[in-house]
PDB file of C-alpha atoms in Angstrom:
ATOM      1  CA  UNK A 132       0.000   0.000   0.000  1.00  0.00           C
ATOM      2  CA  UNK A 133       2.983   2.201   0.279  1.00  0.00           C
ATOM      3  CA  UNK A 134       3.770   1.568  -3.117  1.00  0.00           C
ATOM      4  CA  UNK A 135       0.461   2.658  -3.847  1.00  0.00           C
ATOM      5  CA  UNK A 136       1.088   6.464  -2.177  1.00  0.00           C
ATOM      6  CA  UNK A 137       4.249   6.209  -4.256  1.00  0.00           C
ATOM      7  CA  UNK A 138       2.816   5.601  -7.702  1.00  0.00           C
ATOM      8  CA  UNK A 139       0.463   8.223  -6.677  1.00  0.00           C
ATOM      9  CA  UNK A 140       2.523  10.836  -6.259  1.00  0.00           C
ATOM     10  CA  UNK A 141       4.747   9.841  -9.171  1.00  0.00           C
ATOM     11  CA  UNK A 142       1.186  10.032 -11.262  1.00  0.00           C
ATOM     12  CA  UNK A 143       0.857  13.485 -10.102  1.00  0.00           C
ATOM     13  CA  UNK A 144       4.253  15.137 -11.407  1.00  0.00           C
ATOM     14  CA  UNK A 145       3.499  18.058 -13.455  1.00  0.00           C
ATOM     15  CA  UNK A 146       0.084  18.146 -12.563  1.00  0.00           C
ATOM     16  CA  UNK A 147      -1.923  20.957  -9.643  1.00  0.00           C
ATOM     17  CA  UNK A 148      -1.525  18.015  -7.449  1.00  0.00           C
ATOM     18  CA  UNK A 149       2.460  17.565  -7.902  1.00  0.00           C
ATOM     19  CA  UNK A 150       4.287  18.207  -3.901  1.00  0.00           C
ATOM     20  CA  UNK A 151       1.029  17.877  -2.124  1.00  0.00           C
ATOM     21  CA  UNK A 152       1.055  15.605   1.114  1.00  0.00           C
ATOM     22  CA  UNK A 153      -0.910  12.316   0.137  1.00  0.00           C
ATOM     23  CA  UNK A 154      -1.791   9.515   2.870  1.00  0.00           C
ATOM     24  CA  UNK A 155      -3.797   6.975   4.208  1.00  0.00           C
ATOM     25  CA  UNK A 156      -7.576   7.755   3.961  1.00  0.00           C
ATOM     26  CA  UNK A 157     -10.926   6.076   5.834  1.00  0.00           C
ATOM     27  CA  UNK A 158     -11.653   2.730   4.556  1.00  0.00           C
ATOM     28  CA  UNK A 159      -8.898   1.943   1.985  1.00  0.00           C
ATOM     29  CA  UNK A 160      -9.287   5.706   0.175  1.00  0.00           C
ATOM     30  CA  UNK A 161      -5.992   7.785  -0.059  1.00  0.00           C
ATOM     31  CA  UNK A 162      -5.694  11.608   0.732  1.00  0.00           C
ATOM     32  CA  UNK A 163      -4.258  14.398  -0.931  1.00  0.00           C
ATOM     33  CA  UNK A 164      -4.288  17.210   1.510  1.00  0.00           C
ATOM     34  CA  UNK A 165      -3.466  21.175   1.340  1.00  0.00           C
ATOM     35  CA  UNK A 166      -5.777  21.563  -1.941  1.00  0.00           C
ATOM     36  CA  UNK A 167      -5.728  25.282  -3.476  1.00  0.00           C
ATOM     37  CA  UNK A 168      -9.474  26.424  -2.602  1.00  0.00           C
ATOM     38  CA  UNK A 169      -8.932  28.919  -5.514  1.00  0.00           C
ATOM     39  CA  UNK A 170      -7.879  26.059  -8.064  1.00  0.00           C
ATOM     40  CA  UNK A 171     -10.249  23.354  -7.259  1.00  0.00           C
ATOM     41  CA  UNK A 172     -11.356  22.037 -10.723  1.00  0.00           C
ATOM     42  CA  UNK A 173      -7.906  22.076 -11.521  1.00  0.00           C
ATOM     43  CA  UNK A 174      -6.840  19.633  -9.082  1.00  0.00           C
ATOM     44  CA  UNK A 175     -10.046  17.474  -9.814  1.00  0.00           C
ATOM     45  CA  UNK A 176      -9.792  17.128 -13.521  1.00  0.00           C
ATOM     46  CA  UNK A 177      -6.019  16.404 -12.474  1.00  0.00           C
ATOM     47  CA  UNK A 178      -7.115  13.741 -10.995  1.00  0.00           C
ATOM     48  CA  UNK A 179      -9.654  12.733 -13.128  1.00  0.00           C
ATOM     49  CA  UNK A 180      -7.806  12.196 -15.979  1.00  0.00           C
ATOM     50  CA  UNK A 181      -5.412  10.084 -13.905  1.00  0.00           C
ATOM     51  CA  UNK A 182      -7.882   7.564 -13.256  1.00  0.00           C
ATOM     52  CA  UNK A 183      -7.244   5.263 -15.255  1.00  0.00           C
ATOM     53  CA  UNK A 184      -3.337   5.022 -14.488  1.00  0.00           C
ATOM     54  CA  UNK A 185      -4.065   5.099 -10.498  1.00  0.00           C
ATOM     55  CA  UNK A 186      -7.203   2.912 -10.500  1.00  0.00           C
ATOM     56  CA  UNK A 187      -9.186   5.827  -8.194  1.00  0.00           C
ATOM     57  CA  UNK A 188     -11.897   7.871  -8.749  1.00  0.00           C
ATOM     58  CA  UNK A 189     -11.639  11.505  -7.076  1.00  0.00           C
ATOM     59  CA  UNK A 190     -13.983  13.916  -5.435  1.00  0.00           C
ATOM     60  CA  UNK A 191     -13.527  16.826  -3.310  1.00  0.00           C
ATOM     61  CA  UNK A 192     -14.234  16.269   0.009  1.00  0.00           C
ATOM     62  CA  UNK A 193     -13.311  18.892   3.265  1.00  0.00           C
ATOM     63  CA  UNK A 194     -11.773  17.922   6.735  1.00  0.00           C
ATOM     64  CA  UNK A 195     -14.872  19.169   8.582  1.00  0.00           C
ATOM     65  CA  UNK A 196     -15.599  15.367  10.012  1.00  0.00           C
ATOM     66  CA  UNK A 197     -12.871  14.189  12.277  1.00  0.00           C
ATOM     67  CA  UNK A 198     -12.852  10.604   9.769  1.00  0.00           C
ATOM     68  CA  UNK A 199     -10.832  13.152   6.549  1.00  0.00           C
ATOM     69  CA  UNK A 200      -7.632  12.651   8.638  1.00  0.00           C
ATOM     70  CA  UNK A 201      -4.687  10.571   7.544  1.00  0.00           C
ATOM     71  CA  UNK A 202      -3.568   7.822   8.844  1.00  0.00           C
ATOM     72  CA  UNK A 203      -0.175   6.144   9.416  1.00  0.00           C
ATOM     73  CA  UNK A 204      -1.131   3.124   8.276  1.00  0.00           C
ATOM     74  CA  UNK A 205      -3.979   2.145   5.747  1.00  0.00           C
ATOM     75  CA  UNK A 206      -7.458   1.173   6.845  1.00  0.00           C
ATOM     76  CA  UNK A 207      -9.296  -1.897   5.713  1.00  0.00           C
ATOM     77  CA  UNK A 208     -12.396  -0.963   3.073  1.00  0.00           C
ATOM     78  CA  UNK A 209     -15.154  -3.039   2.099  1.00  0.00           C
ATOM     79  CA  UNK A 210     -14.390  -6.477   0.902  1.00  0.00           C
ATOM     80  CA  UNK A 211     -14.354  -7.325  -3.090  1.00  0.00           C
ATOM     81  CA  UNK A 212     -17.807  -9.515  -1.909  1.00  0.00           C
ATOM     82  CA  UNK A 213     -19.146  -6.249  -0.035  1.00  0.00           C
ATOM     83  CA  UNK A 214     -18.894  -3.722  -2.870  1.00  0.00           C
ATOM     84  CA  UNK A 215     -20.119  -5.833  -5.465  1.00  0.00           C
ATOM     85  CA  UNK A 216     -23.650  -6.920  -3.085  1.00  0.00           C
ATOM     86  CA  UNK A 217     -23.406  -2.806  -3.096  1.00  0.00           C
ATOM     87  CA  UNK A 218     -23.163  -2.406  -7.007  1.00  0.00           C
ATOM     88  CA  UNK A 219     -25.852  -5.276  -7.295  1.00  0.00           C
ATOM     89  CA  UNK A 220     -28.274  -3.720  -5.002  1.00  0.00           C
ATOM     90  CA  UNK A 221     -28.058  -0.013  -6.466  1.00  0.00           C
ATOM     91  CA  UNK A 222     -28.484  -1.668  -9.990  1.00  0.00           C
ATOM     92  CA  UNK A 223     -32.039  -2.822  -8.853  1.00  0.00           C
ATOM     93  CA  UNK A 224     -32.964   0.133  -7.061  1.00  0.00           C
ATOM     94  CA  UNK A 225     -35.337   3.041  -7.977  1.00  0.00           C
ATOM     95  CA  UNK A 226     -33.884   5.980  -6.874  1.00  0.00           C
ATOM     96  CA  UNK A 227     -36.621   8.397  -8.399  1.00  0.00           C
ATOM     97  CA  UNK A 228     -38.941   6.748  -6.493  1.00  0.00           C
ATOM     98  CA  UNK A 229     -37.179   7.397  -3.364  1.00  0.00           C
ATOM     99  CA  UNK A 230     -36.251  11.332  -4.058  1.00  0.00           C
ATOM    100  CA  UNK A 231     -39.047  13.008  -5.266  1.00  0.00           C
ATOM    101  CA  UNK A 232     -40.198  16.843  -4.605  1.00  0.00           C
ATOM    102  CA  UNK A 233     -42.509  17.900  -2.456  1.00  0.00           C
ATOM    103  CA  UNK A 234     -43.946  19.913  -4.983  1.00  0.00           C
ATOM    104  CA  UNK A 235     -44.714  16.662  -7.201  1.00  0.00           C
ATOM    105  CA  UNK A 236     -47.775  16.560  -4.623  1.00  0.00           C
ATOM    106  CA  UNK A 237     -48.924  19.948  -4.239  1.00  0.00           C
ATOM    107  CA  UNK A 238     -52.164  21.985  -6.656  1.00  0.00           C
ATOM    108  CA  UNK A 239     -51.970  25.604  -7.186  1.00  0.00           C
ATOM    109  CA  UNK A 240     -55.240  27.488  -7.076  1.00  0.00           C
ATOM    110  CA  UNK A 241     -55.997  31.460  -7.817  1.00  0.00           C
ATOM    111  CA  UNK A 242     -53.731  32.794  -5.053  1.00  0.00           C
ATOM    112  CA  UNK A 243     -50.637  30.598  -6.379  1.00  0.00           C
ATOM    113  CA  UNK A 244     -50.761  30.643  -9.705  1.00  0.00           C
ATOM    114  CA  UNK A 245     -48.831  34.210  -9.796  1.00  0.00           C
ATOM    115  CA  UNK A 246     -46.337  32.733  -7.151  1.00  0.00           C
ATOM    116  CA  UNK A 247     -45.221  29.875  -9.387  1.00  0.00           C
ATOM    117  CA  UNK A 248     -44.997  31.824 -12.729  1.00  0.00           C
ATOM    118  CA  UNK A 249     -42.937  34.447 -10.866  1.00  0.00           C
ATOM    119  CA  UNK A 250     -40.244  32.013 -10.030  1.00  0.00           C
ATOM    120  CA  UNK A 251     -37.346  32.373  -7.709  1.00  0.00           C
ATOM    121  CA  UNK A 252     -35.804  34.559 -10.117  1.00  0.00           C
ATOM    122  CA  UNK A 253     -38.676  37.349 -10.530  1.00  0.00           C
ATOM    123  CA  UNK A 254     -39.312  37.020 -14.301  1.00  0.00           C
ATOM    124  CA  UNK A 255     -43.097  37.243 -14.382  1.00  0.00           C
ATOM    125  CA  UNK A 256     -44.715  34.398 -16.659  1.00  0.00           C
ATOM    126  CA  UNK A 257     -48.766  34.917 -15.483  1.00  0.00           C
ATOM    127  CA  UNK A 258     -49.518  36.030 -19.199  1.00  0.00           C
ATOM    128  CA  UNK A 259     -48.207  32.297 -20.817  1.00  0.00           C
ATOM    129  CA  UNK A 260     -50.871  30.718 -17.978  1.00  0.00           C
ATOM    130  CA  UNK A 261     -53.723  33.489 -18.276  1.00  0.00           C
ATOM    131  CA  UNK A 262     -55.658  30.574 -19.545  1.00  0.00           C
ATOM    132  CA  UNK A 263     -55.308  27.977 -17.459  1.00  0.00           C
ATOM    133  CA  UNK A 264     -58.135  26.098 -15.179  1.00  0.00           C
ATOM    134  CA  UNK A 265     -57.704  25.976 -11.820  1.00  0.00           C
ATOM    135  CA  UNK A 266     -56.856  24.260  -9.378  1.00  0.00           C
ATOM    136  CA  UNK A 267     -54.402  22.662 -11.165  1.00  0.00           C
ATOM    137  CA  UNK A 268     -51.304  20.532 -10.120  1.00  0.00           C
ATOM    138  CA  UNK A 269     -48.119  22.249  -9.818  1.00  0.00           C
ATOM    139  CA  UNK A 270     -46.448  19.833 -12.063  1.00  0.00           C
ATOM    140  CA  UNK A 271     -48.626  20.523 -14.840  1.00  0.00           C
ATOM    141  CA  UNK A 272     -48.136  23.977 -13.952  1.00  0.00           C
ATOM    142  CA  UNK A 273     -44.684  24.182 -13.882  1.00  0.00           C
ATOM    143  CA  UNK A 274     -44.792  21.695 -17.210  1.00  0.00           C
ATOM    144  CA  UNK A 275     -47.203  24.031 -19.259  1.00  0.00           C
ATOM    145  CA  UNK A 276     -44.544  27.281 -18.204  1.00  0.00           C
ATOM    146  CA  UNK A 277     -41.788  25.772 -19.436  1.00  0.00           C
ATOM    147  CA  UNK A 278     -43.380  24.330 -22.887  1.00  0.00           C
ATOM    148  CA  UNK A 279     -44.423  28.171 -23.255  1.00  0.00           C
ATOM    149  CA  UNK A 280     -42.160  30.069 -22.323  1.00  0.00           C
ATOM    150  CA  UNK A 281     -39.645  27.521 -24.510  1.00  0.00           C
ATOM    151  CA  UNK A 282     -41.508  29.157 -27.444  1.00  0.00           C
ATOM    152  CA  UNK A 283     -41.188  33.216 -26.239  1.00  0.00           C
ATOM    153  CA  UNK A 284     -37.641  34.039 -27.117  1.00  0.00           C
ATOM    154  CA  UNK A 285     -37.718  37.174 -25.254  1.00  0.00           C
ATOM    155  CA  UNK A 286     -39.142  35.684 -22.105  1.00  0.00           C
ATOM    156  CA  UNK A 287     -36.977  32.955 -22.620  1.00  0.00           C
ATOM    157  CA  UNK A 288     -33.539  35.239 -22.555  1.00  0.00           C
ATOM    158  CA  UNK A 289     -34.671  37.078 -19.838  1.00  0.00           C
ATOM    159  CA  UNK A 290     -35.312  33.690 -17.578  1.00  0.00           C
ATOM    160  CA  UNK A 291     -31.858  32.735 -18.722  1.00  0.00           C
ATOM    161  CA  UNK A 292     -30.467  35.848 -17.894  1.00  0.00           C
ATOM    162  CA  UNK A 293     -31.891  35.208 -13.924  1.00  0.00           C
ATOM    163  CA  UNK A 294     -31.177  31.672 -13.868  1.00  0.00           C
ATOM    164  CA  UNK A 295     -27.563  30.677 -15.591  1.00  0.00           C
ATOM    165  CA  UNK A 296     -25.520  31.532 -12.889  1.00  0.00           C
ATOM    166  CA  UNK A 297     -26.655  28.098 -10.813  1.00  0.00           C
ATOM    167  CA  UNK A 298     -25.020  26.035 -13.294  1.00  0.00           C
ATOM    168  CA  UNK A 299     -22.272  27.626 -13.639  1.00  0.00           C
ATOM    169  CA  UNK A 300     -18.707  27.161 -11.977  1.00  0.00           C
ATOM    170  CA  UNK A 301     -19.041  30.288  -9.919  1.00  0.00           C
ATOM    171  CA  UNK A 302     -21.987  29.190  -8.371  1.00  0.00           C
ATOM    172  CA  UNK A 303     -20.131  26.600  -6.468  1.00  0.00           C
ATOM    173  CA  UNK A 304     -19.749  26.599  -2.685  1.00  0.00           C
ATOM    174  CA  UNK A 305     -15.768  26.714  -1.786  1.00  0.00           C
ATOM    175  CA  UNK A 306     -14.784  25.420   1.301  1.00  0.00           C
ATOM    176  CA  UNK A 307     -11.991  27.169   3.232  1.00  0.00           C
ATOM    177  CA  UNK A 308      -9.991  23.679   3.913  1.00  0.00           C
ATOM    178  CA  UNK A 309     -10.068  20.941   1.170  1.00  0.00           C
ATOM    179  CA  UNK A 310      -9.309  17.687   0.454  1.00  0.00           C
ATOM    180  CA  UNK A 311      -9.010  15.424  -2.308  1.00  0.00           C
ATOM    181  CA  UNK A 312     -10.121  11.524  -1.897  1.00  0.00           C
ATOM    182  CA  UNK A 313      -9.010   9.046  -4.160  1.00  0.00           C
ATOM    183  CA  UNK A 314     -11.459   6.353  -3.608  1.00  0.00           C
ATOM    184  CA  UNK A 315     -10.306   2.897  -4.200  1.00  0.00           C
ATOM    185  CA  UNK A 316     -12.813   1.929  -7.038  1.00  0.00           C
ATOM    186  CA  UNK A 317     -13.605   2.724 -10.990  1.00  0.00           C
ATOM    187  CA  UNK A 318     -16.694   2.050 -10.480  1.00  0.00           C
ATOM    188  CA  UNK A 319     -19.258   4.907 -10.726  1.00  0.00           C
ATOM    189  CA  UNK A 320     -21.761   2.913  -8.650  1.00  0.00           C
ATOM    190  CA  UNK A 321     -19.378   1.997  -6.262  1.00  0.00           C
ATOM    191  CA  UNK A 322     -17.792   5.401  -5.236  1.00  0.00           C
ATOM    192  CA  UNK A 323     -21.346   6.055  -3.729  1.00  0.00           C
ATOM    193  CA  UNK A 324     -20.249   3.790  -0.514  1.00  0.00           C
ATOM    194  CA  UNK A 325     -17.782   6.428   0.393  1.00  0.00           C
ATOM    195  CA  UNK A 326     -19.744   9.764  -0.115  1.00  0.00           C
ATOM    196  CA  UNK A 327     -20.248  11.434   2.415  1.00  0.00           C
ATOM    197  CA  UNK A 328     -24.277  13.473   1.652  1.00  0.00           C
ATOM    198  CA  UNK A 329     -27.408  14.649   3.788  1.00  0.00           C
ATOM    199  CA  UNK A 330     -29.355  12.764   1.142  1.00  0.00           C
ATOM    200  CA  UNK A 331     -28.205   9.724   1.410  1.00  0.00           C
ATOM    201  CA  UNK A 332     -27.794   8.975   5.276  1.00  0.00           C
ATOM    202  CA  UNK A 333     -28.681   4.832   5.225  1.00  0.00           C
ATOM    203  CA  UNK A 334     -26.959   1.880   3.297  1.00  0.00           C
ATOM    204  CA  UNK A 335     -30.244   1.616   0.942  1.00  0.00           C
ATOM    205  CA  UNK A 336     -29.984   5.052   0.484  1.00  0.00           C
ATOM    206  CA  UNK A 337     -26.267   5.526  -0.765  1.00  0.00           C
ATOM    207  CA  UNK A 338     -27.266   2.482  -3.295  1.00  0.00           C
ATOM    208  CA  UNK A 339     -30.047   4.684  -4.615  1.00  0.00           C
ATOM    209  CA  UNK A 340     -27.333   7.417  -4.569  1.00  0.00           C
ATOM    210  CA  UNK A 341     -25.403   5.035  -6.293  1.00  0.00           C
ATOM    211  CA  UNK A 342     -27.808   4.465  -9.020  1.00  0.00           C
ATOM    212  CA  UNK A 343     -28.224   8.324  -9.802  1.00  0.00           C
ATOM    213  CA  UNK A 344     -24.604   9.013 -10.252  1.00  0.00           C
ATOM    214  CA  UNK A 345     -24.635   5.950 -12.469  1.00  0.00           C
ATOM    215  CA  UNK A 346     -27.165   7.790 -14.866  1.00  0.00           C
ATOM    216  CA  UNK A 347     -26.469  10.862 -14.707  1.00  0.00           C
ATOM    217  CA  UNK A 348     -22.451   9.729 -16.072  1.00  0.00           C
ATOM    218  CA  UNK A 349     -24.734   7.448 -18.399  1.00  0.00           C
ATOM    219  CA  UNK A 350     -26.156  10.146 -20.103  1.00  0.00           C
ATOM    220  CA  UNK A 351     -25.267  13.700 -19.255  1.00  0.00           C
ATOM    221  CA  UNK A 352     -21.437  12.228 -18.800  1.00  0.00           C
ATOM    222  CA  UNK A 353     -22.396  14.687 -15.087  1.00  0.00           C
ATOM    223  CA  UNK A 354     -19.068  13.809 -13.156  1.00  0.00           C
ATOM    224  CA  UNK A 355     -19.368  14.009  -9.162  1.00  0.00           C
ATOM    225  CA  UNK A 356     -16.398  16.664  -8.480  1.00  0.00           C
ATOM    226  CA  UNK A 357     -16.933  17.651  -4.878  1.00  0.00           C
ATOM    227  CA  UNK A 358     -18.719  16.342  -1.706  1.00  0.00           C
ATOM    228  CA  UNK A 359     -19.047  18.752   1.089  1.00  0.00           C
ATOM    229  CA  UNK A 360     -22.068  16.915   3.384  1.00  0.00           C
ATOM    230  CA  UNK A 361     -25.322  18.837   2.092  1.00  0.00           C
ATOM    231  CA  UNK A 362     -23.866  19.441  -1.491  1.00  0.00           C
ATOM    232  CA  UNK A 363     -22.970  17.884  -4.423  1.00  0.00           C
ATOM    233  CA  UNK A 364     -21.202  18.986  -7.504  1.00  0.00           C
ATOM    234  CA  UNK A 365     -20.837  17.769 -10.782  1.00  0.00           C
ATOM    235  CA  UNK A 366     -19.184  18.688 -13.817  1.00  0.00           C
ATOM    236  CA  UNK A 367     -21.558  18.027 -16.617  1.00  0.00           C
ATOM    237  CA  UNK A 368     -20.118  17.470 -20.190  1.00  0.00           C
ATOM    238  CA  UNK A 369     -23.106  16.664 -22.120  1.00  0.00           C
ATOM    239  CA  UNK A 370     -26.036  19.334 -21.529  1.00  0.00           C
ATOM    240  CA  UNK A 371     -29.385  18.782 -21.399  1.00  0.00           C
ATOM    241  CA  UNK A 372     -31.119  20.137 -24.806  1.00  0.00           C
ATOM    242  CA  UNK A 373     -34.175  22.414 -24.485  1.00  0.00           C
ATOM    243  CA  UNK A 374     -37.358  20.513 -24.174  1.00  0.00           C
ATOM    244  CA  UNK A 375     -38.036  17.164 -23.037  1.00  0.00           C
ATOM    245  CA  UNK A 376     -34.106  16.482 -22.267  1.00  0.00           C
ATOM    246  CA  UNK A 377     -33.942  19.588 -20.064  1.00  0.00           C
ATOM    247  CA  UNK A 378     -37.274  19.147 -18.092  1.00  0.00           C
ATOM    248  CA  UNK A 379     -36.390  15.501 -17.358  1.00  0.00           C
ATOM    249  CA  UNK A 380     -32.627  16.326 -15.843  1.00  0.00           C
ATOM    250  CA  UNK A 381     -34.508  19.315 -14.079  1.00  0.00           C
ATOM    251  CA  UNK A 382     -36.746  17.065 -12.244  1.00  0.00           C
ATOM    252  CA  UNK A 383     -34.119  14.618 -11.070  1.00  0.00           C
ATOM    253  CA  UNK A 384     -32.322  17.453 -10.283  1.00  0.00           C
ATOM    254  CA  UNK A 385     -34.788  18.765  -7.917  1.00  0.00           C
ATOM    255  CA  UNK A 386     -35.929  15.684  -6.582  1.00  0.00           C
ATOM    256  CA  UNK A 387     -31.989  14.997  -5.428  1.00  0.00           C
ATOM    257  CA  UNK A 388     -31.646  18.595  -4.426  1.00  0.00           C
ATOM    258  CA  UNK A 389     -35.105  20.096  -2.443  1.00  0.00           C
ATOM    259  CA  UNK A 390     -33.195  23.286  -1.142  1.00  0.00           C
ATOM    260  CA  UNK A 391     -32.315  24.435  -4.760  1.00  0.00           C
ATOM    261  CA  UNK A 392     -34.126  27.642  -4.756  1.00  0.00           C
ATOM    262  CA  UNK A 393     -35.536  27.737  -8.101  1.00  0.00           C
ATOM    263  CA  UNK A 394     -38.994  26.210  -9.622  1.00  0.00           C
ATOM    264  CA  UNK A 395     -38.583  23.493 -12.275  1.00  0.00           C
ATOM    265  CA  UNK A 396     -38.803  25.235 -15.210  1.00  0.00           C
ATOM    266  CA  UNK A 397     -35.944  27.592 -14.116  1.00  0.00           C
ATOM    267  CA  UNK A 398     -33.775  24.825 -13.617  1.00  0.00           C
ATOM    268  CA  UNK A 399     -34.599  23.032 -17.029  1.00  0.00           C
ATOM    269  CA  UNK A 400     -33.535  26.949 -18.553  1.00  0.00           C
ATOM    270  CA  UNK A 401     -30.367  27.193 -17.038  1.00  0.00           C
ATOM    271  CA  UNK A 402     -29.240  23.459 -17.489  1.00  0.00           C
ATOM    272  CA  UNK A 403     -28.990  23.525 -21.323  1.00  0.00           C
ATOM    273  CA  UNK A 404     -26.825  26.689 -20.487  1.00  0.00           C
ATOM    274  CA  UNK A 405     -24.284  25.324 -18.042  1.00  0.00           C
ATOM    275  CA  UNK A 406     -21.801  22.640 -17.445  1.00  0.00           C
ATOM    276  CA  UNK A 407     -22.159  22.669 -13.637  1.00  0.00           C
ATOM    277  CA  UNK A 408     -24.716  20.893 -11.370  1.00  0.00           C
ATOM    278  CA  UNK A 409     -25.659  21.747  -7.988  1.00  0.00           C
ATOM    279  CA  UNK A 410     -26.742  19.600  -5.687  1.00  0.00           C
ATOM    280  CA  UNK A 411     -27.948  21.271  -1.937  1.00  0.00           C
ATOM    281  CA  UNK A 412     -29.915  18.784   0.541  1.00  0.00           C
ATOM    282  CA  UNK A 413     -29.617  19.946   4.479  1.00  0.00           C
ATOM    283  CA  UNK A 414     -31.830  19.606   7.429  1.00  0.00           C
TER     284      UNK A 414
END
């Protein structure tokens, strides 16, 4: 396993990472401490693209939970039996069952029509829905916004305008102290054992987990960069295209994260105009 911090850190000349202490990590993981706050994507698409000479997928992690120490020697991780029963059982699960929106539920009637067509951003909408009867439930709402306002180019540019920043880079959170874990797997599925997320607090939970990083790689190529307890972040290298594309990856979206502060059809806007994913899910 020494041998292992040593090809590491051989892997690493000439890269962000290059001189950085690098240890033992919780459950068989490796640590690559003193990260540059101020060049975090750097680091992770160092390490990224090192995968598959070191055999480890990264993510971000911070030192805020006494576990993100190093330690002198390395510590046993699940066994090659364990992790595949994990992989197995997050195959078969149905994660959108599991996170779904509390909004999925809800009906809007007179006084809350103008509330949902106003958005988090402020761009008023009420004159695409002027038509519609009510009550009526806030996911056909939400649905029949988007489709309309998909077809307004002016409204549309001013609801990107609002919205874009939230999947953008700068958007991210940026913790003082950071961390980079190289987790002892390859396997998208499998890295879900050792995030750390608010979401995802029980074993059947992390396998659902499990499943939506699986997809999301699958088909928005969405990369899990950073894990800081409450949040998520990916790096997304396919984006969702207006339309049915969008308004499906902005409902998982939402489901996985219920303290992003935008309605639905702000998020399906500003994901076919960014490359970053936010994922917020606290008490």
């Amino acid at each position: 396993m020494h041998n292992d911090l040593d090809q590491i850190e051989a892997a690493f000349v000439g890269t962000p990472l290059a001189g950085l202490p690098i240890g033992h990590g919780p459950l068989g993981s490796v640590l690559v401490a003193d990260v540059d706050p101020e060049r975090l994507r750097e680091a992770w698409q160092a390490a990224d693209a090192l995968v598959p000479a070191i055999g480890r997928l990264p993510v971000l992690v911070t030192d805020d939970d006494d576990a993100m120490t190093m330690r002198p020697e390395p510590e046993q991780g699940p066994s090659v039996s364990e992790l595949r029963a994990f992989v197995g059982a997050a195959r078969t699960s149905e994660p959108w069952l599991a996170y779904r929106h509390h909004s999925e539920d809800h009906v809007a009637d007179e006084g809350e029509v103008e509330y949902h067509a106003r958005g988090a951003a402020g761009v008023d909408l009420m004159t695409l829905v002027s038509d519609v009867v009510l009550p009526t439930p806030v996911p056909e709402l939400e649905r029949m916004l988007y489709e309309r306002l998909l077809t307004n180019t002016d409204l549309h540019a001013q609801v990107l305008d609002s919205v874009r920043l939230v999947t953008q880079f700068d958007y991210w959170y940026t913790p003082d102290s950071v961390l980079l874990m190289l987790l002892p797997t390859t396997d998208v599925r499998a890295c879900a054992y050792w995030v750390d997320f608010f979401g995802a607090l029980t074993l059947e939970d992390q396998q659902e987990l499990a499943e939506v990083l699986a997809q999301w790689r699958h088909r928005w190529d969405a990369r899990l960069v950073a894990s800081w307890g409450t949040m998520l972040q990916f790096q997304v290298g396919r984006r969702p295209t207006p339309g049915e594309d969008a308004w499906a990856a902005a409902g998982q979206l939402k489901a996985l994260a219920p303290n992003l502060e935008l309605s639905r059809w702000e998020v399906a806007v500003a994901l076919s105009a960014g490359d970053a994913w936010f994922v917020h899910n606290r008490p």
